[in-house]
C-alpha cells in the first residue's frame, strides 16, 4: 500500500507514525497528531500522563488514535470492522482489550466541548433530570437549559454535582432570573422564542415537558439534532419517545 501524500514510496505504517502520512487507517493526519500534548503521552506512569505509553503497552495505537478521533471535526463512521486484532496473534488479546478499556474510560480529549440541552417540565422536580445532568457533565459535555426552574434547575444541579459547566438561555433580559446552578447566563430578551436557541444544541434530552418542550423538539427535529426522550417520565417525553414527528428523512441511513 502507498501511504505517502505526494510521495509514491511505500512507507511502513508503524515507522511513519507522526509523520505527514496516512499512516494506518486509524491515524488520519499529522496536524491532529501534533495537537496531542507530549505530557499526555508520557513514558512514566508516575507522571500521571493521560495516555501512558509504556514499553510493555499492547495498545499504543489507541493511545494515539483516540485523541485524534476526538479532535476530528468531520468524523466518518465505518459500516463494519476492518480487522479483529493486530497480526501479533491472540496471545495479547486479553491484555490489549483491558488497556483499550482503560483508555476509553477517559474523558474526551478534544477542547471542543459539545452542548447537550435538557428540556422538560418547568414546574416539577424530576430526579431523572438531575441524573441526566450529572452524567452528561461527568463525561465532559456542557449542559444547556432554559435557565429557570423545574427540569432546568434539576439538570443544572446534577451537572454541578459532577463539577460540570452549565449554560442558561434565559427568556428575559435579566441575568438574575437564572437558577443558582447556572454558570453562563445568557439573557436573550426573546421570550419563548429563546426555545430556538436551546434547540440548536448538539443534542436534546426531553424529561417530561409540555408545550414549550414540544416547540424545542420540533425545532431540533427540523435541524437534524439527536433527540432522546425519556419514555418512563410522564409528559411530552413519554408521548414522543420512539416516534417520528413527520415523514421527512433526517438521515439517509
XYZ file of N, CA and C in Angstrom:
759
model
N 0.841 -1.196 0.000
C 0.000 0.000 0.000
C 0.871 1.239 0.000
N 0.456 2.253 -0.736
C 1.187 3.515 -0.764
C 0.610 4.428 0.311
N 1.416 4.773 1.303
C 0.933 5.589 2.408
C 1.277 7.059 2.265
N 2.176 7.390 1.359
C 2.650 8.766 1.289
C 1.635 9.718 0.678
N 1.700 10.965 1.066
C 0.911 12.021 0.441
C 1.859 12.783 -0.474
N 1.635 12.705 -1.769
C 2.565 13.310 -2.717
C 3.879 12.545 -2.778
N 3.866 11.302 -2.355
C 5.084 10.503 -2.311
C 4.672 9.071 -2.612
N 5.190 8.508 -3.658
C 4.756 7.181 -4.092
C 5.511 6.055 -3.403
N 6.466 6.374 -2.547
C 7.212 5.316 -1.884
C 6.354 4.637 -0.826
N 6.335 3.309 -0.781
C 5.590 2.636 0.287
C 6.275 2.878 1.631
N 5.520 3.272 2.614
C 6.068 3.563 3.930
C 5.411 2.641 4.947
N 6.201 1.867 5.675
C 5.593 1.031 6.709
C 4.792 1.885 7.677
N 3.529 1.558 7.914
C 2.674 2.462 8.698
C 3.184 2.740 10.096
N 3.801 1.769 10.744
C 4.257 1.999 12.105
C 5.534 2.841 12.131
N 6.331 2.749 11.093
C 7.517 3.596 11.016
C 7.132 5.036 10.697
N 5.964 5.239 10.107
C 5.546 6.575 9.688
C 4.720 7.285 10.750
N 4.603 6.688 11.908
C 3.777 7.298 12.961
C 4.204 8.734 13.250
N 3.254 9.659 13.192
C 3.560 11.047 13.493
C 4.160 11.814 12.333
N 4.348 11.174 11.185
C 4.867 11.848 10.010
C 3.695 12.279 9.131
N 3.940 13.117 8.117
C 2.844 13.578 7.277
C 2.381 12.504 6.300
N 1.879 11.426 6.829
C 1.406 10.312 6.027
C 0.048 9.862 6.553
N -0.696 9.204 5.678
C -1.861 8.463 6.162
C -1.285 7.158 6.703
N -0.936 7.126 7.941
C -0.129 6.031 8.467
C -0.888 4.719 8.459
N -1.671 4.433 9.507
C -2.559 3.332 9.245
C -3.963 3.856 9.293
N -4.931 3.061 8.955
C -6.257 3.577 8.636
C -6.919 4.302 9.787
N -6.293 4.289 10.962
C -6.895 4.950 12.107
C -6.116 6.183 12.557
N -5.088 6.594 11.856
C -4.229 7.654 12.374
C -4.351 8.980 11.628
N -5.128 9.061 10.573
C -5.506 10.304 9.923
C -4.329 11.238 9.640
N -4.345 12.465 10.129
C -3.374 13.458 9.647
C -2.405 13.936 10.720
N -1.272 14.391 10.228
C -0.188 14.817 11.104
C -0.596 15.985 12.010
N -1.382 16.941 11.484
C -1.689 18.131 12.300
C -2.555 17.759 13.493
N -3.367 16.719 13.377
C -4.139 16.263 14.533
C -3.235 15.553 15.537
N -2.289 14.791 15.025
C -1.341 14.114 15.908
C -0.561 15.127 16.738
N -0.158 16.217 16.093
C 0.675 17.206 16.771
C -0.103 18.013 17.809
N -1.416 17.943 17.791
C -2.199 18.626 18.809
C -2.196 17.878 20.146
N -1.776 16.636 20.138
C -1.730 15.859 21.375
C -0.528 16.338 22.178
N -0.780 16.784 23.390
C 0.322 17.286 24.216
C 1.263 16.147 24.580
N 2.561 16.416 24.466
C 3.546 15.374 24.782
C 3.429 14.928 26.226
N 3.025 15.843 27.098
C 2.879 15.484 28.508
C 1.777 14.451 28.712
N 0.884 14.327 27.731
C -0.186 13.336 27.824
C 0.233 11.991 27.266
N 1.447 11.921 26.731
C 1.938 10.666 26.174
C 3.229 10.257 26.871
N 3.262 10.421 28.193
C 4.476 10.142 28.949
C 4.805 8.667 29.016
N 6.081 8.393 29.209
C 6.541 7.015 29.352
C 6.501 6.555 30.801
N 6.402 7.486 31.711
C 6.465 7.168 33.132
C 5.064 7.246 33.740
N 4.498 6.112 34.214
C 3.159 6.140 34.818
C 3.073 7.096 35.999
N 4.200 7.396 36.641
C 4.177 8.286 37.800
C 3.927 9.743 37.424
N 4.019 10.062 36.135
C 3.757 11.433 35.701
C 2.269 11.699 35.549
N 1.457 10.647 35.687
C 0.004 10.760 35.554
C -0.384 11.283 34.175
N 0.357 10.894 33.167
C 0.024 11.284 31.811
C -1.332 10.692 31.429
N -2.035 11.372 30.546
C -3.382 10.927 30.197
C -3.339 9.578 29.478
N -2.479 9.457 28.497
C -2.310 8.196 27.790
C -0.896 7.703 28.062
N -0.742 6.816 29.004
C 0.590 6.348 29.384
C 1.041 5.290 28.388
N 2.131 5.572 27.705
C 2.695 4.636 26.752
C 3.936 4.021 27.378
N 3.873 2.772 27.715
C 4.996 2.087 28.345
C 5.583 1.084 27.366
N 6.812 0.639 27.619
C 7.406 -0.367 26.730
C 6.590 -1.646 26.653
N 5.804 -1.939 27.688
C 5.009 -3.167 27.704
C 3.610 -2.973 27.131
N 3.294 -1.756 26.684
C 1.949 -1.477 26.194
C 1.638 -2.299 24.952
N 0.400 -2.781 24.865
C -0.041 -3.518 23.676
C -1.153 -2.754 22.958
N -1.350 -1.489 23.342
C -2.392 -0.678 22.705
C -1.867 0.719 22.394
N -0.614 0.801 21.917
C -0.043 2.096 21.559
C -0.936 2.853 20.578
N -1.463 2.105 19.589
C -2.229 2.776 18.538
C -3.460 3.473 19.103
N -4.095 2.891 20.092
C -5.269 3.519 20.679
C -4.875 4.760 21.483
N -3.692 4.738 22.076
C -3.232 5.903 22.818
C -3.113 7.126 21.917
N -2.720 6.883 20.665
C -2.589 7.987 19.717
C -3.902 8.277 19.000
N -4.587 7.213 18.607
C -5.713 7.390 17.695
C -6.964 7.922 18.372
N -7.212 7.536 19.618
C -8.419 8.015 20.288
C -8.434 9.535 20.398
N -7.363 10.189 20.880
C -7.407 11.664 20.903
C -7.469 12.280 19.505
N -6.930 11.596 18.511
C -7.041 12.097 17.143
C -8.493 12.048 16.687
N -9.170 10.942 16.952
C -10.596 10.839 16.611
C -11.374 11.964 17.269
N -11.088 12.210 18.546
C -11.866 13.167 19.325
C -11.631 14.608 18.887
N -10.538 14.851 18.183
C -10.261 16.201 17.693
C -10.799 16.434 16.286
N -11.140 15.362 15.590
C -11.600 15.497 14.212
C -12.943 16.219 14.163
N -13.091 17.141 13.227
C -14.329 17.915 13.101
C -15.368 17.187 12.259
N -14.921 16.383 11.306
C -15.858 15.661 10.447
C -15.501 14.180 10.498
N -16.006 13.511 11.495
C -15.676 12.101 11.704
C -16.557 11.244 10.806
N -15.966 10.303 10.122
C -16.698 9.373 9.281
C -16.743 8.007 9.948
N -17.921 7.442 10.023
C -18.077 6.132 10.649
C -17.971 5.047 9.584
N -17.324 3.945 9.939
C -17.231 2.794 9.045
C -18.397 1.857 9.330
N -18.870 1.206 8.303
C -20.039 0.339 8.459
C -19.704 -0.979 9.144
N -18.423 -1.331 9.193
C -18.040 -2.585 9.817
C -16.580 -2.571 10.203
N -16.148 -3.548 11.005
C -14.737 -3.591 11.438
C -13.812 -3.904 10.266
N -12.622 -3.335 10.330
C -11.626 -3.607 9.303
C -10.804 -4.854 9.632
N -10.714 -5.168 10.904
C -9.948 -6.319 11.333
C -10.397 -6.658 12.749
N -9.962 -7.783 13.248
C -10.335 -8.164 14.613
C -9.261 -7.772 15.603
N -8.040 -8.199 15.376
C -6.939 -7.869 16.282
C -5.667 -7.702 15.477
N -4.663 -7.158 16.139
C -3.398 -6.946 15.454
C -2.790 -8.283 15.031
N -1.948 -8.259 13.997
C -1.367 -9.500 13.476
C -0.417 -10.204 14.438
N -0.161 -9.619 15.616
C 0.811 -10.251 16.513
C 0.205 -11.431 17.274
N -1.018 -11.815 16.911
C -1.569 -13.042 17.478
C -2.522 -12.812 18.619
N -3.208 -13.874 19.000
C -4.242 -13.787 20.028
C -3.680 -13.754 21.438
N -2.378 -13.956 21.597
C -1.823 -14.036 22.938
C -1.962 -12.716 23.700
N -2.003 -11.585 22.975
C -2.127 -10.291 23.629
C -3.561 -9.785 23.682
N -4.501 -10.608 23.232
C -5.888 -10.153 23.110
C -6.442 -9.663 24.443
N -6.283 -10.424 25.497
C -6.879 -10.071 26.783
C -6.267 -8.799 27.363
N -4.934 -8.713 27.367
C -4.291 -7.526 27.923
C -4.544 -6.303 27.060
N -4.636 -6.500 25.753
C -4.913 -5.385 24.844
C -6.315 -4.829 25.097
N -7.296 -5.720 25.234
C -8.655 -5.268 25.488
C -8.750 -4.524 26.818
N -8.018 -4.983 27.821
C -8.028 -4.310 29.119
C -7.450 -2.906 29.006
N -6.378 -2.768 28.235
C -5.742 -1.461 28.057
C -6.654 -0.505 27.275
N -7.288 -1.042 26.237
C -8.213 -0.229 25.446
C -9.386 0.229 26.308
N -9.878 -0.645 27.155
C -10.995 -0.293 28.041
C -10.623 0.880 28.938
N -9.416 0.885 29.486
C -8.976 1.981 30.344
C -8.870 3.294 29.560
N -8.386 3.205 28.333
C -8.275 4.405 27.504
C -9.660 4.974 27.212
N -10.617 4.108 26.893
C -11.951 4.574 26.514
C -12.752 5.103 27.700
N -12.307 4.856 28.915
C -12.980 5.393 30.101
C -12.584 6.848 30.377
N -11.524 7.315 29.704
C -11.050 8.676 29.942
C -12.032 9.702 29.377
N -12.087 10.904 29.944
C -12.933 11.965 29.379
C -12.471 12.322 27.975
N -13.338 12.922 27.169
C -12.953 13.308 25.806
C -11.728 14.206 25.811
N -10.847 13.987 24.845
C -9.600 14.750 24.790
C -9.803 16.126 24.174
N -10.702 16.233 23.228
C -10.851 17.466 22.473
C -11.244 18.631 23.366
N -10.724 19.829 23.041
C -11.121 21.033 23.748
C -12.449 21.567 23.223
N -12.896 21.060 22.080
C -14.217 21.430 21.579
C -15.248 20.629 22.354
N -16.023 21.272 23.157
C -16.978 20.572 24.003
C -18.386 20.807 23.474
N -19.101 19.731 23.214
C -20.467 19.843 22.738
C -21.412 20.189 23.877
N -22.463 20.935 23.533
C -23.505 21.258 24.496
C -24.708 20.358 24.256
N -25.225 19.788 25.324
C -26.442 18.983 25.263
C -27.517 19.702 26.066
N -28.652 19.932 25.440
C -29.745 20.629 26.101
C -30.650 19.626 26.817
N -31.062 19.980 28.024
C -32.036 19.181 28.774
C -33.287 20.038 28.914
N -34.409 19.542 28.410
C -35.658 20.310 28.429
C -36.748 19.472 29.084
N -37.788 20.141 29.555
C -38.898 19.425 30.182
C -39.742 20.344 31.033
N -40.398 19.763 32.032
C -41.333 20.492 32.881
C -40.649 21.641 33.617
N -41.268 22.809 33.550
C -40.708 23.982 34.220
C -41.115 24.057 35.682
N -42.162 23.334 36.072
C -42.663 23.479 37.439
C -42.626 22.215 38.265
N -41.913 21.184 37.799
C -41.887 19.919 38.524
C -40.446 19.475 38.755
N -40.250 18.798 39.877
C -38.935 18.225 40.166
C -38.858 16.837 39.547
N -37.747 16.541 38.919
C -37.525 15.207 38.357
C -36.134 14.736 38.742
N -36.091 13.673 39.490
C -34.799 13.071 39.823
C -34.062 12.669 38.551
N -34.836 12.260 37.536
C -34.224 11.849 36.279
C -33.434 12.987 35.637
N -33.958 14.204 35.727
C -33.251 15.351 35.145
C -31.933 15.594 35.869
N -31.940 15.445 37.192
C -30.709 15.596 37.978
C -29.676 14.568 37.515
N -30.105 13.326 37.344
C -29.174 12.264 36.945
C -28.663 12.473 35.529
N -29.537 12.948 34.638
C -29.105 13.240 33.269
C -28.025 14.320 33.277
N -28.275 15.406 34.013
C -27.281 16.474 34.088
C -25.971 15.998 34.685
N -26.064 15.174 35.710
C -24.870 14.659 36.378
C -24.020 13.843 35.409
N -24.644 12.908 34.703
C -23.875 12.013 33.844
C -23.381 12.718 32.581
N -24.134 13.683 32.075
C -23.632 14.458 30.932
C -22.357 15.206 31.313
N -22.396 15.880 32.462
C -21.223 16.636 32.902
C -20.052 15.720 33.226
N -20.346 14.574 33.753
C -19.287 13.646 34.168
C -18.456 13.179 32.980
N -19.094 13.035 31.814
C -18.356 12.588 30.630
C -17.885 13.758 29.771
N -18.081 15.010 30.247
C -17.441 16.136 29.589
C -18.315 17.067 28.773
N -19.627 16.860 28.756
C -20.498 17.753 27.996
C -20.835 19.012 28.787
N -21.055 20.116 28.086
C -21.689 21.278 28.682
C -23.191 21.013 28.738
N -23.829 21.408 29.815
C -25.266 21.185 29.970
C -25.992 22.508 29.744
N -26.846 22.536 28.726
C -27.617 23.732 28.400
C -29.074 23.517 28.798
N -29.685 24.532 29.366
C -31.119 24.516 29.662
C -31.688 25.905 29.391
N -32.988 26.025 29.657
C -33.625 27.330 29.553
C -33.338 28.226 30.731
N -32.588 27.698 31.723
C -32.058 28.521 32.799
C -32.976 28.813 33.968
N -34.213 28.293 33.957
C -35.155 28.642 35.018
C -35.351 27.489 35.995
N -36.602 27.174 36.340
C -36.884 26.204 37.393
C -37.222 24.823 36.818
N -37.663 23.920 37.699
C -38.095 22.592 37.287
C -36.967 21.746 36.738
N -37.229 21.101 35.615
C -36.226 20.241 34.978
C -34.952 21.020 34.685
N -35.094 22.285 34.324
C -33.922 23.107 34.006
C -33.012 23.236 35.225
N -33.602 23.473 36.374
C -32.818 23.586 37.611
C -32.229 22.236 38.001
N -33.042 21.183 37.907
C -32.586 19.854 38.328
C -31.395 19.379 37.498
N -31.465 19.578 36.178
C -30.369 19.146 35.305
C -29.090 19.914 35.624
N -29.232 21.211 35.876
C -28.055 22.020 36.197
C -27.474 21.646 37.556
N -28.349 21.341 38.512
C -27.863 20.910 39.829
C -27.072 19.617 39.705
N -27.556 18.695 38.888
C -26.824 17.449 38.671
C -25.487 17.685 38.011
N -25.465 18.586 37.034
C -24.212 18.889 36.345
C -23.189 19.496 37.299
N -23.638 20.386 38.177
C -22.717 20.999 39.130
C -22.229 19.984 40.152
N -23.066 19.004 40.478
C -22.632 17.935 41.385
C -21.449 17.184 40.783
N -21.422 17.089 39.457
C -20.325 16.418 38.749
C -19.235 17.402 38.337
N -19.287 18.631 38.864
C -18.301 19.673 38.569
C -18.288 20.057 37.100
N -19.475 20.044 36.495
C -19.590 20.415 35.098
C -19.886 21.891 34.930
N -20.067 22.304 33.679
C -20.366 23.691 33.334
C -21.781 23.743 32.767
N -22.555 24.720 33.210
C -23.942 24.848 32.781
C -24.164 26.177 32.057
N -25.070 26.148 31.098
C -25.405 27.332 30.305
C -26.914 27.530 30.372
N -27.347 28.740 30.694
C -28.766 29.047 30.761
C -29.170 30.026 29.686
N -30.086 29.631 28.801
C -30.613 30.505 27.745
C -31.910 31.101 28.278
N -31.824 32.283 28.846
C -32.948 32.874 29.563
C -33.911 33.576 28.611
N -35.216 33.472 28.869
C -36.188 34.148 28.003
C -36.224 35.657 28.217
N -35.903 36.103 29.428
C -35.973 37.528 29.734
C -34.657 38.251 29.553
N -34.644 39.498 30.007
C -33.455 40.340 29.845
C -32.618 40.456 31.109
N -33.078 39.872 32.197
C -32.393 39.993 33.479
C -31.611 38.721 33.792
N -30.286 38.795 33.854
C -29.492 37.586 34.156
C -29.769 37.033 35.548
N -30.327 37.850 36.434
C -30.628 37.379 37.788
C -31.803 36.405 37.813
N -32.494 36.252 36.692
C -33.602 35.297 36.632
C -33.109 33.854 36.613
N -31.840 33.665 36.339
C -31.298 32.311 36.211
C -31.333 31.577 37.540
N -31.493 30.257 37.470
C -31.431 29.460 38.695
C -30.002 29.459 39.236
N -29.813 29.130 40.503
C -28.484 29.286 41.133
C -27.418 28.327 40.628
N -27.788 27.386 39.771
C -26.806 26.408 39.287
C -26.317 26.732 37.876
N -26.627 27.922 37.387
C -26.193 28.330 36.054
C -24.842 29.037 36.137
N -23.881 28.587 35.335
C -22.566 29.238 35.269
C -22.567 30.372 34.251
N -23.082 30.088 33.072
C -23.073 31.066 31.987
C -24.516 31.477 31.720
N -24.845 32.715 32.059
C -26.210 33.216 31.903
C -26.314 34.031 30.617
N -27.238 33.674 29.769
C -27.433 34.394 28.509
C -28.871 34.909 28.478
N -29.084 36.155 28.919
C -30.431 36.741 28.884
C -30.764 37.215 27.472
N -31.685 36.550 26.806
C -31.935 36.818 25.386
C -32.963 37.926 25.160
N -33.908 38.096 26.104
C -34.998 39.038 25.876
C -35.951 38.594 24.784
N -35.893 37.308 24.420
C -36.693 36.799 23.303
C -37.983 36.121 23.740
N -38.185 35.990 25.030
C -39.361 35.265 25.487
C -39.290 33.805 25.062
N -40.427 33.261 24.628
C -40.464 31.851 24.240
C -39.665 31.569 22.968
N -39.334 32.626 22.219
C -38.539 32.405 21.010
C -37.126 31.930 21.353
N -36.743 32.062 22.623
C -35.420 31.560 23.016
C -35.358 30.049 22.894
N -36.514 29.376 22.786
C -36.525 27.926 22.621
C -35.752 27.499 21.378
N -35.734 28.364 20.382
C -34.989 28.042 19.166
C -33.496 27.967 19.397
N -32.989 28.740 20.341
C -31.562 28.678 20.684
C -31.266 27.390 21.437
N -32.135 27.052 22.377
C -31.959 25.808 23.133
C -31.963 24.612 22.181
N -32.864 24.651 21.210
C -32.995 23.539 20.263
C -31.801 23.417 19.334
N -30.913 24.395 19.340
C -29.745 24.363 18.462
C -28.543 23.690 19.115
N -28.720 23.125 20.304
C -27.641 22.377 20.949
C -27.290 21.150 20.109
N -26.186 20.514 20.438
C -25.759 19.339 19.676
C -26.755 18.194 19.797
N -27.430 18.102 20.944
C -28.425 17.061 21.175
C -29.436 17.586 22.186
N -30.603 16.947 22.231
C -31.676 17.381 23.107
C -32.180 16.172 23.890
N -32.259 16.316 25.213
C -32.822 15.256 26.059
C -34.092 15.800 26.695
N -35.202 15.076 26.508
C -36.509 15.539 26.966
C -36.927 14.746 28.200
N -37.233 15.474 29.277
C -37.664 14.852 30.526
C -39.052 15.405 30.847
N -40.102 14.617 30.528
C -41.461 15.126 30.715
C -41.726 16.241 29.720
N -42.302 17.345 30.220
C -42.463 18.521 29.380
C -43.864 18.712 28.840
N -44.089 19.934 28.331
C -45.382 20.306 27.770
C -45.210 21.046 26.463
N -45.923 22.157 26.310
C -45.912 22.875 25.036
C -44.543 23.463 24.705
N -43.834 23.961 25.731
C -42.510 24.519 25.472
C -41.548 23.461 24.957
N -41.607 22.280 25.554
C -40.744 21.186 25.106
C -41.114 20.741 23.698
N -42.409 20.794 23.377
C -42.847 20.446 22.020
C -42.181 21.360 20.996
N -42.147 22.645 21.296
C -41.553 23.582 20.334
C -40.060 23.342 20.191
N -39.392 23.032 21.288
C -37.953 22.779 21.240
C -37.649 21.509 20.464
N -38.439 20.470 20.701
C -38.224 19.203 19.994
C -38.503 19.377 18.506
N -39.569 20.108 18.164
C -39.890 20.313 16.753
C -38.752 21.009 16.021
N -38.159 22.018 16.652
C -37.060 22.739 16.007
C -35.795 21.897 15.943
N -35.538 21.138 17.005
C -34.372 20.247 16.986
C -34.538 19.172 15.915
N -35.762 18.693 15.759
C -36.056 17.686 14.732
C -35.768 18.247 13.337
N -36.213 19.462 13.082
C -36.004 20.085 11.779
C -34.525 20.319 11.500
N -33.736 20.532 12.558
C -32.303 20.786 12.401
C -31.459 19.515 12.448
N -32.129 18.389 12.480
C -31.467 17.080 12.468
C -30.585 16.867 13.694
N -31.032 17.376 14.823
C -30.303 17.147 16.071
C -30.718 15.796 16.662
N -29.799 15.203 17.402
C -30.121 13.980 18.122
C -31.125 14.310 19.227
N -32.202 13.541 19.325
C -33.238 13.769 20.334
C -33.432 12.491 21.140
N -33.336 12.623 22.454
C -33.558 11.492 23.364
C -34.737 11.858 24.264
N -35.786 11.033 24.227
C -36.968 11.286 25.050
C -37.091 10.186 26.095
N -37.284 10.579 27.348
C -37.358 9.621 28.451
C -38.785 9.083 28.534
N -38.946 7.840 28.099
C -40.267 7.235 27.931
C -40.993 7.028 29.249
N -40.265 6.782 30.326
C -40.909 6.452 31.597
C -41.296 7.689 32.407
N -40.992 8.903 31.899
C -41.359 10.130 32.605
C -42.648 10.678 31.988
N -43.706 10.833 32.763
C -44.973 11.345 32.223
C -44.804 12.728 31.604
N -45.550 12.969 30.531
C -45.472 14.246 29.845
C -45.138 14.055 28.387
N -44.639 15.098 27.749
C -44.378 15.032 26.317
C -43.307 14.011 25.970
N -42.309 13.834 26.828
C -41.249 12.865 26.522
C -41.825 11.459 26.386
N -42.795 11.136 27.208
C -43.439 9.815 27.135
C -44.248 9.688 25.847
N -44.843 10.787 25.454
C -45.682 10.791 24.247
C -44.869 10.655 22.970
N -43.712 11.298 22.926
C -42.957 11.334 21.666
C -41.864 10.276 21.571
N -41.586 9.575 22.650
C -40.489 8.598 22.637
C -40.720 7.523 21.571
N -39.726 7.297 20.766
C -39.796 6.245 19.755
C -40.652 6.582 18.546
N -41.053 7.861 18.410
C -41.929 8.243 17.302
C -41.268 9.318 16.438
N -41.698 9.345 15.169
C -41.243 10.390 14.258
C -42.225 11.554 14.319
N -41.709 12.768 14.179
C -42.593 13.930 14.168
C -43.253 14.134 12.813
N -42.559 13.725 11.764
C -43.130 13.796 10.417
C -42.430 12.767 9.550
N -42.680 12.813 8.263
C -42.168 11.778 7.354
C -40.851 12.152 6.700
N -40.267 13.277 7.103
C -39.002 13.659 6.481
C -37.908 12.666 6.823
N -36.962 12.497 5.899
C -35.813 11.627 6.127
C -34.698 12.484 6.715
N -34.468 12.334 8.007
C -33.439 13.156 8.673
C -32.036 12.630 8.381
N -31.919 11.331 8.286
C -30.624 10.701 7.986
C -30.864 9.639 6.929
N -30.033 9.627 5.924
C -30.245 8.718 4.806
C -30.191 7.253 5.192
N -29.374 6.935 6.208
C -29.249 5.538 6.606
C -29.706 5.356 8.038
